[in-house]
mmCIF file of C-alpha atoms and ligand atoms in Angstrom:
data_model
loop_
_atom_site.group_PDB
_atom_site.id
_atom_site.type_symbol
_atom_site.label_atom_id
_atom_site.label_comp_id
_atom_site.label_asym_id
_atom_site.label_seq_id
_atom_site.Cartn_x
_atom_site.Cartn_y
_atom_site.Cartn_z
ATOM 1 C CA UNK A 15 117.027 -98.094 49.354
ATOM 2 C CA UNK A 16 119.397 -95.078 49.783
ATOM 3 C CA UNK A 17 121.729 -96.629 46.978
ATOM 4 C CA UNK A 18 119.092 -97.231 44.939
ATOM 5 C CA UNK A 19 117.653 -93.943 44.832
ATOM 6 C CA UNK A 20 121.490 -92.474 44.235
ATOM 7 C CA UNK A 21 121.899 -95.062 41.627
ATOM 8 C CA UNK A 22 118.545 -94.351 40.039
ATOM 9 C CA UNK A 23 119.798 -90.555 39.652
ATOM 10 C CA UNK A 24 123.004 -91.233 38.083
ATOM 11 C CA UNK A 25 121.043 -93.362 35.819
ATOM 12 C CA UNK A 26 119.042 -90.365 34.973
ATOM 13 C CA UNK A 27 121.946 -87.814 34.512
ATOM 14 C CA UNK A 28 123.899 -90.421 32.308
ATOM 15 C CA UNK A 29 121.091 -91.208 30.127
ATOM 16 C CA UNK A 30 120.326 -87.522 29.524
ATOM 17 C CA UNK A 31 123.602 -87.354 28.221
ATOM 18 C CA UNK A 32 122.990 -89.056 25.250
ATOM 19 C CA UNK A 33 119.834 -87.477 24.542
ATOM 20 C CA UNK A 34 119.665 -86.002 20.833
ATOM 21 C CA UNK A 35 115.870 -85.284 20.546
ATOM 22 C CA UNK A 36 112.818 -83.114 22.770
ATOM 23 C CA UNK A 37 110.582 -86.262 22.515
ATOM 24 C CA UNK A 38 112.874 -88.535 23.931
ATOM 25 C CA UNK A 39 112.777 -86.039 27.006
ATOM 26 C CA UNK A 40 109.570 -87.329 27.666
ATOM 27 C CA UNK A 41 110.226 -91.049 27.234
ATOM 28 C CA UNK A 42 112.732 -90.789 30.067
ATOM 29 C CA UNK A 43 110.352 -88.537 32.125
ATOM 30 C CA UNK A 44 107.306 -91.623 32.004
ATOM 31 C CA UNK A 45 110.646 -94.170 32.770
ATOM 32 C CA UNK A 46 111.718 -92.379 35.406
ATOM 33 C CA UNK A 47 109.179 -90.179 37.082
ATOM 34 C CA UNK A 48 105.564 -91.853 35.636
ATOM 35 C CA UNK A 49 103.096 -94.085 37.832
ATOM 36 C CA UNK A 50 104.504 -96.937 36.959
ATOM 37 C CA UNK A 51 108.393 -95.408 36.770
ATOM 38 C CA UNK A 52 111.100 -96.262 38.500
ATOM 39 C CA UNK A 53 110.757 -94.033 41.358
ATOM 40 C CA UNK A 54 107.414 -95.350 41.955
ATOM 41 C CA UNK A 55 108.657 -98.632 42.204
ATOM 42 C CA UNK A 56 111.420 -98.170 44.796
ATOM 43 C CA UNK A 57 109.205 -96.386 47.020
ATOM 44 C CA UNK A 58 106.748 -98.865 47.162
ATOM 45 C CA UNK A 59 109.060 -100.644 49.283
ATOM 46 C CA UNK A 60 108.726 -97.580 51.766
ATOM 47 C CA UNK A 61 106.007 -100.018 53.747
ATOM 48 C CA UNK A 62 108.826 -102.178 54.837
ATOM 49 C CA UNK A 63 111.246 -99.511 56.326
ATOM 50 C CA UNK A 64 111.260 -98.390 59.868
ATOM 51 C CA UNK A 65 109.703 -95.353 61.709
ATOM 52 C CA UNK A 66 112.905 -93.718 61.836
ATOM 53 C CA UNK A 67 114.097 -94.621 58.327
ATOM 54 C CA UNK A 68 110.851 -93.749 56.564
ATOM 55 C CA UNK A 69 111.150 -89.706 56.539
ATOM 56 C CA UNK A 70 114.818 -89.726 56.116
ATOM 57 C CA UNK A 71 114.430 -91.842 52.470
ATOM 58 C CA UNK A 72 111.155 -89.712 52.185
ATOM 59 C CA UNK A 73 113.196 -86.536 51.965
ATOM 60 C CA UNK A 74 115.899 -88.039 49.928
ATOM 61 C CA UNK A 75 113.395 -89.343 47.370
ATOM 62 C CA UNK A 76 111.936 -86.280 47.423
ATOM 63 C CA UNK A 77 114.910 -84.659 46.541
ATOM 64 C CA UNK A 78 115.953 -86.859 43.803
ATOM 65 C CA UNK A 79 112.397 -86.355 41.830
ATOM 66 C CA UNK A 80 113.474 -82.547 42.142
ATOM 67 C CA UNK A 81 116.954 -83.134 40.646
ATOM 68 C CA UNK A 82 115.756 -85.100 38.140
ATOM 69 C CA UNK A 83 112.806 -83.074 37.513
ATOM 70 C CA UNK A 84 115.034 -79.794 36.764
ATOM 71 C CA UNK A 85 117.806 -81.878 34.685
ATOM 72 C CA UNK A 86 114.349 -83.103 32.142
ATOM 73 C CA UNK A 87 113.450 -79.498 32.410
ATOM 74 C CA UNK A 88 116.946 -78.028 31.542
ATOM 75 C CA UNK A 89 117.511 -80.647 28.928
ATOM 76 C CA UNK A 90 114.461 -79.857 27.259
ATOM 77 C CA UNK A 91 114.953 -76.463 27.135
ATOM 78 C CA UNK A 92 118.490 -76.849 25.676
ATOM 79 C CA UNK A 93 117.117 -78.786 23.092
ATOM 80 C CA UNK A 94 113.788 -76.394 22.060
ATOM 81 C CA UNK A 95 116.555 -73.703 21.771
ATOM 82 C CA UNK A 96 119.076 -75.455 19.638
ATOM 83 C CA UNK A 97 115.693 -76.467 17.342
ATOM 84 C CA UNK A 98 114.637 -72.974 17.093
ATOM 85 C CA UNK A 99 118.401 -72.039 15.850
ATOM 86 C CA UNK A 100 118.304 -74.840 13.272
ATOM 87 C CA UNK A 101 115.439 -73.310 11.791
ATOM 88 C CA UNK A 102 116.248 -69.760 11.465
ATOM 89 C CA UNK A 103 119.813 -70.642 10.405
ATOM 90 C CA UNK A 104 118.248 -72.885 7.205
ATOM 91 C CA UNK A 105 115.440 -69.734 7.015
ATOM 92 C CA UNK A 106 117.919 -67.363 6.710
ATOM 93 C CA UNK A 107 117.366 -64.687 4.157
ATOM 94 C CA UNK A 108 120.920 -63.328 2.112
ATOM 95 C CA UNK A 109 119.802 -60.038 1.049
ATOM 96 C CA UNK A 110 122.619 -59.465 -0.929
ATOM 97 C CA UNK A 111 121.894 -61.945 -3.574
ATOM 98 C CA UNK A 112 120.923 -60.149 -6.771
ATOM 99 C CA UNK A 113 116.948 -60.194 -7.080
ATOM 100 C CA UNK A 114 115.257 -60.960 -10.543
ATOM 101 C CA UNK A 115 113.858 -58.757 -13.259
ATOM 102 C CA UNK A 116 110.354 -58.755 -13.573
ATOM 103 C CA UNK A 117 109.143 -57.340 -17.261
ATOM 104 C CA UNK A 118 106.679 -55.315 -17.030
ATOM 105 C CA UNK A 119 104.451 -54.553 -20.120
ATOM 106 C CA UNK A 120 104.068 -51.010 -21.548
ATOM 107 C CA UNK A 121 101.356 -49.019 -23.500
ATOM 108 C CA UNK A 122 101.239 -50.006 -27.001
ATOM 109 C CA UNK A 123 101.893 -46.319 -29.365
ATOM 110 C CA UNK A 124 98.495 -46.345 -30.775
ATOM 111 C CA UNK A 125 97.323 -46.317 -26.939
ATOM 112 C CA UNK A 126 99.860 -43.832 -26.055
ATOM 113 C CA UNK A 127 98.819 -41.444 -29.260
ATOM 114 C CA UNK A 128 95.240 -41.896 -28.366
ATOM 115 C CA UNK A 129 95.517 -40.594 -25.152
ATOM 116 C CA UNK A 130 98.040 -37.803 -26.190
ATOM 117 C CA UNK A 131 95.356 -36.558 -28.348
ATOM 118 C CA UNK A 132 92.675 -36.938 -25.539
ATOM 119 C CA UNK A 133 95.011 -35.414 -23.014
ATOM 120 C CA UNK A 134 95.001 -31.930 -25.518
ATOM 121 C CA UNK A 135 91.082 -31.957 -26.591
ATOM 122 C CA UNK A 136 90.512 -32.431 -23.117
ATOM 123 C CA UNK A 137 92.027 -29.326 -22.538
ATOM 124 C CA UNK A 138 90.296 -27.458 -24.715
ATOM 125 C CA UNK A 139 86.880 -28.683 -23.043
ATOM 126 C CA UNK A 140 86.001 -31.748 -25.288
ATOM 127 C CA UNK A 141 85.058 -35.004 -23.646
ATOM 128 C CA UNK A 142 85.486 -38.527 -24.874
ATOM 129 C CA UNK A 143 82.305 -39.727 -26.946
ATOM 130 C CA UNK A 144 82.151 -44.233 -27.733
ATOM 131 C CA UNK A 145 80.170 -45.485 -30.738
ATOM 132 C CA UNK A 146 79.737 -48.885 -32.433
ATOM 133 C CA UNK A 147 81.997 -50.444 -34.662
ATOM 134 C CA UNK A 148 79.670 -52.835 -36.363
ATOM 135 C CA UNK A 149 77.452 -49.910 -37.305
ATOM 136 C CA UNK A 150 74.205 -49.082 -39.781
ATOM 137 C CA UNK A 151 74.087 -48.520 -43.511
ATOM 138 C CA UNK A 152 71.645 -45.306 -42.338
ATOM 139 C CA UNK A 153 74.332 -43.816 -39.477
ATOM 140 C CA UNK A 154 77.961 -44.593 -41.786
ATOM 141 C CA UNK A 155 76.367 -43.123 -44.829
ATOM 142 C CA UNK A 156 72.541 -42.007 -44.807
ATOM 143 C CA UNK A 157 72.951 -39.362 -41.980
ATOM 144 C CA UNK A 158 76.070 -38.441 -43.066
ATOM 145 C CA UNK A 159 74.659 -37.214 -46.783
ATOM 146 C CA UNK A 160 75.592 -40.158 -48.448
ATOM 147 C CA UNK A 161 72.618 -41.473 -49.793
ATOM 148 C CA UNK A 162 72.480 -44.838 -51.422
ATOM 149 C CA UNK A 163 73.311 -44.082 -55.235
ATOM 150 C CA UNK A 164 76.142 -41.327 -53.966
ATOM 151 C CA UNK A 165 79.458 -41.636 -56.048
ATOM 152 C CA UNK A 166 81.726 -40.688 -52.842
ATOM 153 C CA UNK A 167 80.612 -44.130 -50.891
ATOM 154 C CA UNK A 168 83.227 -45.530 -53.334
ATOM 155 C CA UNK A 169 86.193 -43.563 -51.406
ATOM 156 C CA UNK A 170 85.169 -46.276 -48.710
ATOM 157 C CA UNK A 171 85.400 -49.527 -49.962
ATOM 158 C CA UNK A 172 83.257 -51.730 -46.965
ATOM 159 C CA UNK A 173 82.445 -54.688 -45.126
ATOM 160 C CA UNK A 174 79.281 -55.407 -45.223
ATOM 161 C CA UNK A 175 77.002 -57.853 -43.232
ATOM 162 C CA UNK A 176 74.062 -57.442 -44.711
ATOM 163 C CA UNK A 177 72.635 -54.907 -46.899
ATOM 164 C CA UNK A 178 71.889 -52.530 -44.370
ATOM 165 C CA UNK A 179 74.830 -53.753 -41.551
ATOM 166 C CA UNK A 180 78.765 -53.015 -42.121
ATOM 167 C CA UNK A 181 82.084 -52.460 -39.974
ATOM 168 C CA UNK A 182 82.568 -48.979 -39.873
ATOM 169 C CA UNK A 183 84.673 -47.450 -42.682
ATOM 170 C CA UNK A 184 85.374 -44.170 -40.075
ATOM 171 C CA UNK A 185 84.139 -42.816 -36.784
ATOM 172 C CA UNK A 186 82.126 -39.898 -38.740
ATOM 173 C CA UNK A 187 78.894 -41.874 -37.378
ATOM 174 C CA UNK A 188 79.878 -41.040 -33.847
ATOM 175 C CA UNK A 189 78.829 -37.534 -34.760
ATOM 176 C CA UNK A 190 75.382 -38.028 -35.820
ATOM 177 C CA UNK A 191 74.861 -40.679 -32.819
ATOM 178 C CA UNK A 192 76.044 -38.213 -30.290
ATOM 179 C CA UNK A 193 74.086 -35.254 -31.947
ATOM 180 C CA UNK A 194 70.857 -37.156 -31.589
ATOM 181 C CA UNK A 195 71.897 -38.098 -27.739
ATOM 182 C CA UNK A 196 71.739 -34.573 -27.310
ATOM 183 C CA UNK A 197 68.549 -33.836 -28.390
ATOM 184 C CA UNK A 198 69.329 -30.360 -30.152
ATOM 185 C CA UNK A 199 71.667 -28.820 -27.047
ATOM 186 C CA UNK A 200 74.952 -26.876 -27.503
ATOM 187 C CA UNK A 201 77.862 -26.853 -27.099
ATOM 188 C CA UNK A 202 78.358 -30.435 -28.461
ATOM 189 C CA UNK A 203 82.249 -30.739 -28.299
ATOM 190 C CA UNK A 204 83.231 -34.387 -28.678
ATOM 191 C CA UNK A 205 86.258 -36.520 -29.777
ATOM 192 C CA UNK A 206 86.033 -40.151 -30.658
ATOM 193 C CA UNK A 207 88.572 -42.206 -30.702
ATOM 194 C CA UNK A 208 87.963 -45.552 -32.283
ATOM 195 C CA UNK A 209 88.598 -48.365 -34.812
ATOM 196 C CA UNK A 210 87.382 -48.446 -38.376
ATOM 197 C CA UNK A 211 87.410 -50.684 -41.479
ATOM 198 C CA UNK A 212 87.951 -50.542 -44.913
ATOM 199 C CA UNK A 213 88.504 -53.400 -48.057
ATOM 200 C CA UNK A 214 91.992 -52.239 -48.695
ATOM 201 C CA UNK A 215 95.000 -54.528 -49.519
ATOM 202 C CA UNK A 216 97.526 -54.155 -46.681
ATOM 203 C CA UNK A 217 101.284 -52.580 -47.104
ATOM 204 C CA UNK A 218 103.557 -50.375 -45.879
ATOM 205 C CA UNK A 219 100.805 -47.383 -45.611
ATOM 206 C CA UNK A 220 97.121 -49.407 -45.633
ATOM 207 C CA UNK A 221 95.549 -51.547 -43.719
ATOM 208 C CA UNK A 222 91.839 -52.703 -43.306
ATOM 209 C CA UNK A 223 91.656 -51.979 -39.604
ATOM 210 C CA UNK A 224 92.869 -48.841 -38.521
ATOM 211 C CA UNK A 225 92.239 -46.053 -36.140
ATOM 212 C CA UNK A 226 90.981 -42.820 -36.375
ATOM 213 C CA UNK A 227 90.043 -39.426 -34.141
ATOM 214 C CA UNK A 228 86.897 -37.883 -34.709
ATOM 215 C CA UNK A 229 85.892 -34.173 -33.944
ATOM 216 C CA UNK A 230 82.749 -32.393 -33.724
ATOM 217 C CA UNK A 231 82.238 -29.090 -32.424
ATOM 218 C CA UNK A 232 78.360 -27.624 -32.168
ATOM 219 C CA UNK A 233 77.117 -24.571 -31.040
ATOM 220 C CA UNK A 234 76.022 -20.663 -31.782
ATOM 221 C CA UNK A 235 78.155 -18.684 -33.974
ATOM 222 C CA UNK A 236 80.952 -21.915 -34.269
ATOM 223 C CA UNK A 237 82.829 -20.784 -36.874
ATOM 224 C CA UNK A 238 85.504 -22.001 -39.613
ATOM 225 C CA UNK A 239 88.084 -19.776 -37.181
ATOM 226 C CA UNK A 240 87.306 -21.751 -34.242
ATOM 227 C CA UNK A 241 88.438 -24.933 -36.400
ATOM 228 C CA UNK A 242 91.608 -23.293 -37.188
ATOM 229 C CA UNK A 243 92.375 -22.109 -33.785
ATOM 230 C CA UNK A 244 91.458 -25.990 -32.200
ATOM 231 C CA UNK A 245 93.707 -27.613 -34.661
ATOM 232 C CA UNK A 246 96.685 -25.564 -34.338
ATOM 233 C CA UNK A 247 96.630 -25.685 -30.732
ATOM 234 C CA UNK A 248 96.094 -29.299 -31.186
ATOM 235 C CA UNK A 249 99.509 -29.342 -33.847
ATOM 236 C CA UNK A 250 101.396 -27.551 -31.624
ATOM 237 C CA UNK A 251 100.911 -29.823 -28.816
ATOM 238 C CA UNK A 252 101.272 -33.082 -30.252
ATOM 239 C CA UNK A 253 104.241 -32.167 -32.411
ATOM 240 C CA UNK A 254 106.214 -28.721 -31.678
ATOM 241 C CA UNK A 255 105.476 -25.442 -30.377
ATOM 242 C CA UNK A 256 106.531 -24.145 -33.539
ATOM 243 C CA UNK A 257 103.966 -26.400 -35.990
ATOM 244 C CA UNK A 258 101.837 -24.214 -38.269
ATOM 245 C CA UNK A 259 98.549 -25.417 -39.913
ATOM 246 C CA UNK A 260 97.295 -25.085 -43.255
ATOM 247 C CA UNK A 261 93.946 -25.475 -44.644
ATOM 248 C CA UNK A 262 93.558 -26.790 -48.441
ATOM 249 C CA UNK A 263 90.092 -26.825 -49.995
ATOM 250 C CA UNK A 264 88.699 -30.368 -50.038
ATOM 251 C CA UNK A 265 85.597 -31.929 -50.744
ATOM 252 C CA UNK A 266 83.279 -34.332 -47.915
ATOM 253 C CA UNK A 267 79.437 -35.265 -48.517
ATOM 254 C CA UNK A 268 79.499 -34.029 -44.722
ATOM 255 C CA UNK A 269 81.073 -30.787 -44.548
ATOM 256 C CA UNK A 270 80.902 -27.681 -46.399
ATOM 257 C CA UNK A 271 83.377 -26.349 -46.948
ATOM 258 C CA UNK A 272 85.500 -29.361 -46.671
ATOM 259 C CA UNK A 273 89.332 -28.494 -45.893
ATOM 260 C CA UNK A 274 92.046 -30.685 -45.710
ATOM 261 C CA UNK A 275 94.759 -29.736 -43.031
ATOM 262 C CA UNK A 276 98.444 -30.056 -43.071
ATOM 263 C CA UNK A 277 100.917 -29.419 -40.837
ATOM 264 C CA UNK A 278 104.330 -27.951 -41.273
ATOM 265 C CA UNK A 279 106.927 -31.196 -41.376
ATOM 266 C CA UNK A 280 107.928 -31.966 -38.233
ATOM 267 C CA UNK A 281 111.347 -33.793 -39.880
ATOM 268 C CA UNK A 282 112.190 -30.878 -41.532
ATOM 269 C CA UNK A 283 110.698 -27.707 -39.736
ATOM 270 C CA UNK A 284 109.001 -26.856 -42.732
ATOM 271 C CA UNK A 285 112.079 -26.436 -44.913
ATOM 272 C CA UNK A 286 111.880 -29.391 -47.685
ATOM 273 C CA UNK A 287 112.899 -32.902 -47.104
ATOM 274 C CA UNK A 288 112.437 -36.377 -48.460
ATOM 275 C CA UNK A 289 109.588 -37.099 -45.873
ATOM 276 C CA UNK A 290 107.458 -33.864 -46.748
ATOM 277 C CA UNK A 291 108.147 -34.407 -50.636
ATOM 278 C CA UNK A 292 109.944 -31.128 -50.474
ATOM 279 C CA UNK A 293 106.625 -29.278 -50.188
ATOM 280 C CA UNK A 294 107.848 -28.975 -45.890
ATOM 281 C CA UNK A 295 103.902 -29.647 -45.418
ATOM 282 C CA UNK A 296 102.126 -33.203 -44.213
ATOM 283 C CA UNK A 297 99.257 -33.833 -44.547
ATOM 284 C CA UNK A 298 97.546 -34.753 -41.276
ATOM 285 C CA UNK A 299 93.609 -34.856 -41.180
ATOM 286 C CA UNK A 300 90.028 -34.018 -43.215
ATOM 287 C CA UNK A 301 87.871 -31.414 -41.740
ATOM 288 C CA UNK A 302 85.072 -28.941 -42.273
ATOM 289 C CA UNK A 303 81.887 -26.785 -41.544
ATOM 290 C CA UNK A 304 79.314 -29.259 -40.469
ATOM 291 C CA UNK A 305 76.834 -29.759 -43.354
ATOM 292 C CA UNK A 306 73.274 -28.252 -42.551
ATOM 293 C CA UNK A 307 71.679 -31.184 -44.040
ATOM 294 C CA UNK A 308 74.193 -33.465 -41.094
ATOM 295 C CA UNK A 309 72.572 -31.081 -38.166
ATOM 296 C CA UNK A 310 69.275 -31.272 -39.921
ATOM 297 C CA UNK A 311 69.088 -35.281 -39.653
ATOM 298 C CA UNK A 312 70.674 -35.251 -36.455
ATOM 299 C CA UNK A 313 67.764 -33.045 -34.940
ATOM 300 C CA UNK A 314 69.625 -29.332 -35.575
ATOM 301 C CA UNK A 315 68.317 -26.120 -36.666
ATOM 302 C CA UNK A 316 71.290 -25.015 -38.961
ATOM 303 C CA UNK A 317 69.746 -21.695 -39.211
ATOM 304 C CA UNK A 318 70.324 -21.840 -35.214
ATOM 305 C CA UNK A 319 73.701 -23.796 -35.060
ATOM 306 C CA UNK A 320 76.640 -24.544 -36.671
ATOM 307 C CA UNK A 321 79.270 -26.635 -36.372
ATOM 308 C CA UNK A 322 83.050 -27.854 -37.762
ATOM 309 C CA UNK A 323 84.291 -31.761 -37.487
ATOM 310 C CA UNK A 324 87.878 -33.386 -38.017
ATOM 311 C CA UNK A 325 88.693 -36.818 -38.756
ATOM 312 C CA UNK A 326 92.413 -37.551 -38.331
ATOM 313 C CA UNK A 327 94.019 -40.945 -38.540
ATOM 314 C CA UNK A 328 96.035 -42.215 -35.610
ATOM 315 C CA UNK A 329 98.564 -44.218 -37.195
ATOM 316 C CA UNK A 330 99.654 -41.758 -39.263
ATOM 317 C CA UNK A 331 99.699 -39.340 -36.697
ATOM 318 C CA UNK A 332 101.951 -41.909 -34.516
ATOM 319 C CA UNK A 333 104.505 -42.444 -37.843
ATOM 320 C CA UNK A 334 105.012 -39.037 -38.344
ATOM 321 C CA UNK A 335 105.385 -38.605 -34.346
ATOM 322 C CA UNK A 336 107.743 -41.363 -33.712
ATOM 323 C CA UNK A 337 109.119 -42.571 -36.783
ATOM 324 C CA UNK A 338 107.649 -45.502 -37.930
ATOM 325 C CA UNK A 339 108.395 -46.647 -41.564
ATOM 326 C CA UNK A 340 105.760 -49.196 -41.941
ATOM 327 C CA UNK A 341 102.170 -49.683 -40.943
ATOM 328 C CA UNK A 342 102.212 -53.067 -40.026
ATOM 329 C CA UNK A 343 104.201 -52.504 -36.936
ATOM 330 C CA UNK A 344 101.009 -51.586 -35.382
ATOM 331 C CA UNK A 345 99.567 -55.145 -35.490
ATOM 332 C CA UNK A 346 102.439 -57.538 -35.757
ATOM 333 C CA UNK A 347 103.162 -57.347 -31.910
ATOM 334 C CA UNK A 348 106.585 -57.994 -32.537
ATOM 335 C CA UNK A 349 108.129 -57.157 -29.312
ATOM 336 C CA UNK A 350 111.130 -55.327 -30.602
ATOM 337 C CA UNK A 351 109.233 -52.653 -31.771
ATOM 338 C CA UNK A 352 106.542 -52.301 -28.850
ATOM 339 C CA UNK A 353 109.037 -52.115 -26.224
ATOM 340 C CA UNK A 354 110.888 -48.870 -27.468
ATOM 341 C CA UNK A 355 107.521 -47.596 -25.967
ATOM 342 C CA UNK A 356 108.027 -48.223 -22.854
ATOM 343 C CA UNK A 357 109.535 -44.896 -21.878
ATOM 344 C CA UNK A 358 107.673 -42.755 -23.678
HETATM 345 N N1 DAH B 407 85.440 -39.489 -42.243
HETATM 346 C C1 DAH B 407 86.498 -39.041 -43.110
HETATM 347 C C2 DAH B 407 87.285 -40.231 -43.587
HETATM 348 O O1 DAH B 407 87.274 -41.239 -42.963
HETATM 349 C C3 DAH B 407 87.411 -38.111 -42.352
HETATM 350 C C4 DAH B 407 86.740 -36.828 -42.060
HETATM 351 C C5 DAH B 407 86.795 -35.758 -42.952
HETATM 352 C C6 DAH B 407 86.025 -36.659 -40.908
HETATM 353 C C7 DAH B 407 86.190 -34.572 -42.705
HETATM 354 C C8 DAH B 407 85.398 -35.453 -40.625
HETATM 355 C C9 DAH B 407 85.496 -34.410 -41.541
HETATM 356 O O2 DAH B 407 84.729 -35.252 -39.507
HETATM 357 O O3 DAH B 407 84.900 -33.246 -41.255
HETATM 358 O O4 DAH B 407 87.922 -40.136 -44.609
#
């Protein structure tokens, strides 16, 4: 019984040898050690040895479950360990390799003028006003003394939707809508950015959608000076320090007086170049002294209040700013042009 139990050990240690996996750790652990293992086997013969015998082999058999017990252990252990390297090596990260550009999207420049020119009203105490851009007959044109039969509704060819429903041919309704939100309070001192629509044939310096900035100042004793002093500051923010303003007499149903307002040419500081015609002055936005009949319809005492409004268009404003040649940049998307925005 002696030999066996020696020979069953060697068995053990030889057959551990060859082992290559954790599970097959516990295969030999059931053959060897199990209830019905080998061990358990030779000792059942333990019946037929003699007093003296019997805790001698005891002992030894004792023994050789603990041998073989810490070889299973050790082997296992070897292997979890060499597993557990295996993975990290094939996990391993090499942060030297070169990582990938993302692209990241930018502003378009009608965005980016837009909130240039909120940025400066903002600072001057305005606040951002919304309105509709499918809008009424009554608010484009009615409110805005432009009845019906009047000549000037022309200037604005329109979409209509019905007879009394159009696309907005400019954000001047904005003023009237936000007027009659106020109920008759002052100051009113609004911008409104927006989109606007108008039957034109498309080229180089048209197009039926555009976008414009509207203005409105209300309050006591708001005078023509105020305008003047607004849209300089305004000039002289969004294209030099050094921009001058000038006011030319114009005509709108909705203001009176009606100016229109250049500024001195940013290309050639005023001097006379291709871009300004030679005049060094560009023309940059329509403006004027609120018309008492507009405050009167929009629920204003113009013996109480008065008030000047702007209308400026944005792409023009972002051409003369940056450059641009052609109108249709704006809407084409191509992504040539939009990304030389992306630092801007
Ligand atoms: N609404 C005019 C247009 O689209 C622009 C304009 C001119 C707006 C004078 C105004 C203004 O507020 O006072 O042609």
């Amino acid at each position: 019984m002696r030999e066996r139990l020696e020979a069953l050990k060697k068995d053990v240690l030889a057959e551990l040898e060859s082992i290559e996996q954790v599970s097959q750790v516990q295969e030999l652990r059931v053959k060897f050690l199990g209830k019905k293992g080998l061990l358990t086997e030779i000792l059942r013969g333990m019946g037929k040895l003699s007093a003296e015998e019997r805790p001698l082999i005891g002992q030894l058999a004792n023994e050789v479950r603990e041998v073989i017990e810490s070889k299973l252990d050790e082997t296992k252990n070897l292997l979890d360990q060499a597993e557990i390297e295996k993975k990290l090596a094939c996990e391993a990260i090499d942060v030297t390799l070169p990582g990938r550009m993302f692209h990241i999207g930018n502003r378009h420049p009608l965005t980016l003028v837009i909130e240039q020119i909120e940025d400066i009203f903002l600072g001057m105490g305005f606040t951002v006003a919304e309105g509709p851009e499918v809008e009424s007959d009554y608010y484009n044109f009615e409110t805005l003394n432009l009845p019906k039969d009047h000549p000037a509704r022309d200037m604005q060819d329109s979409f209509y939707i019905t007879e009394e429903i159009l696309l907005r041919t400019h954000t001047s309704p904005v003023q009237v809508r936000t007027m009659e939100k106020m109920k008759g309070e002052v100051p009113v001192k609004i911008i409104c950015p927006g989109r606007v629509y108008r039957r034109d044939n498309d080229d180089a310096t048209h197009s039926h959608v555009f976008t414009q900035v509207e203005g409105l100042m209300v309050g006591e004793n708001v005078r023509m000076s105020d305008l003047k002093g607004v849209l300089l500051a305004f000039a002289r923010q969004m294209f030099s320090e050094d921009a001058r303003i000038r006011l030319r007499p114009s005509f709108f149903p909705f203001t009176e007086p009606s100016a229109e307002v250049d500024v001195s040419c940013m290309f050639c500081g005023g001097h006379g170049c291709r871009v300004c015609k030679h005049t060094g002055w560009i023309e940059i936005l329509g403006s004027g002294m609120v018309h008492p009949r507009v405050l009167e319809m929009a629920g204003y005492d113009p013996e109480k209040h008065t008030g000047f409004a702007f209308g400026m268009g944005v792409e023009r404003i972002a051409m003369l700013k940056y450059n641009i040649d052609d109108i249709r940049h704006f809407y084409t998307n191509d992504l040539r042009f939009l990304k030389q925005f992306n630092r801007v």
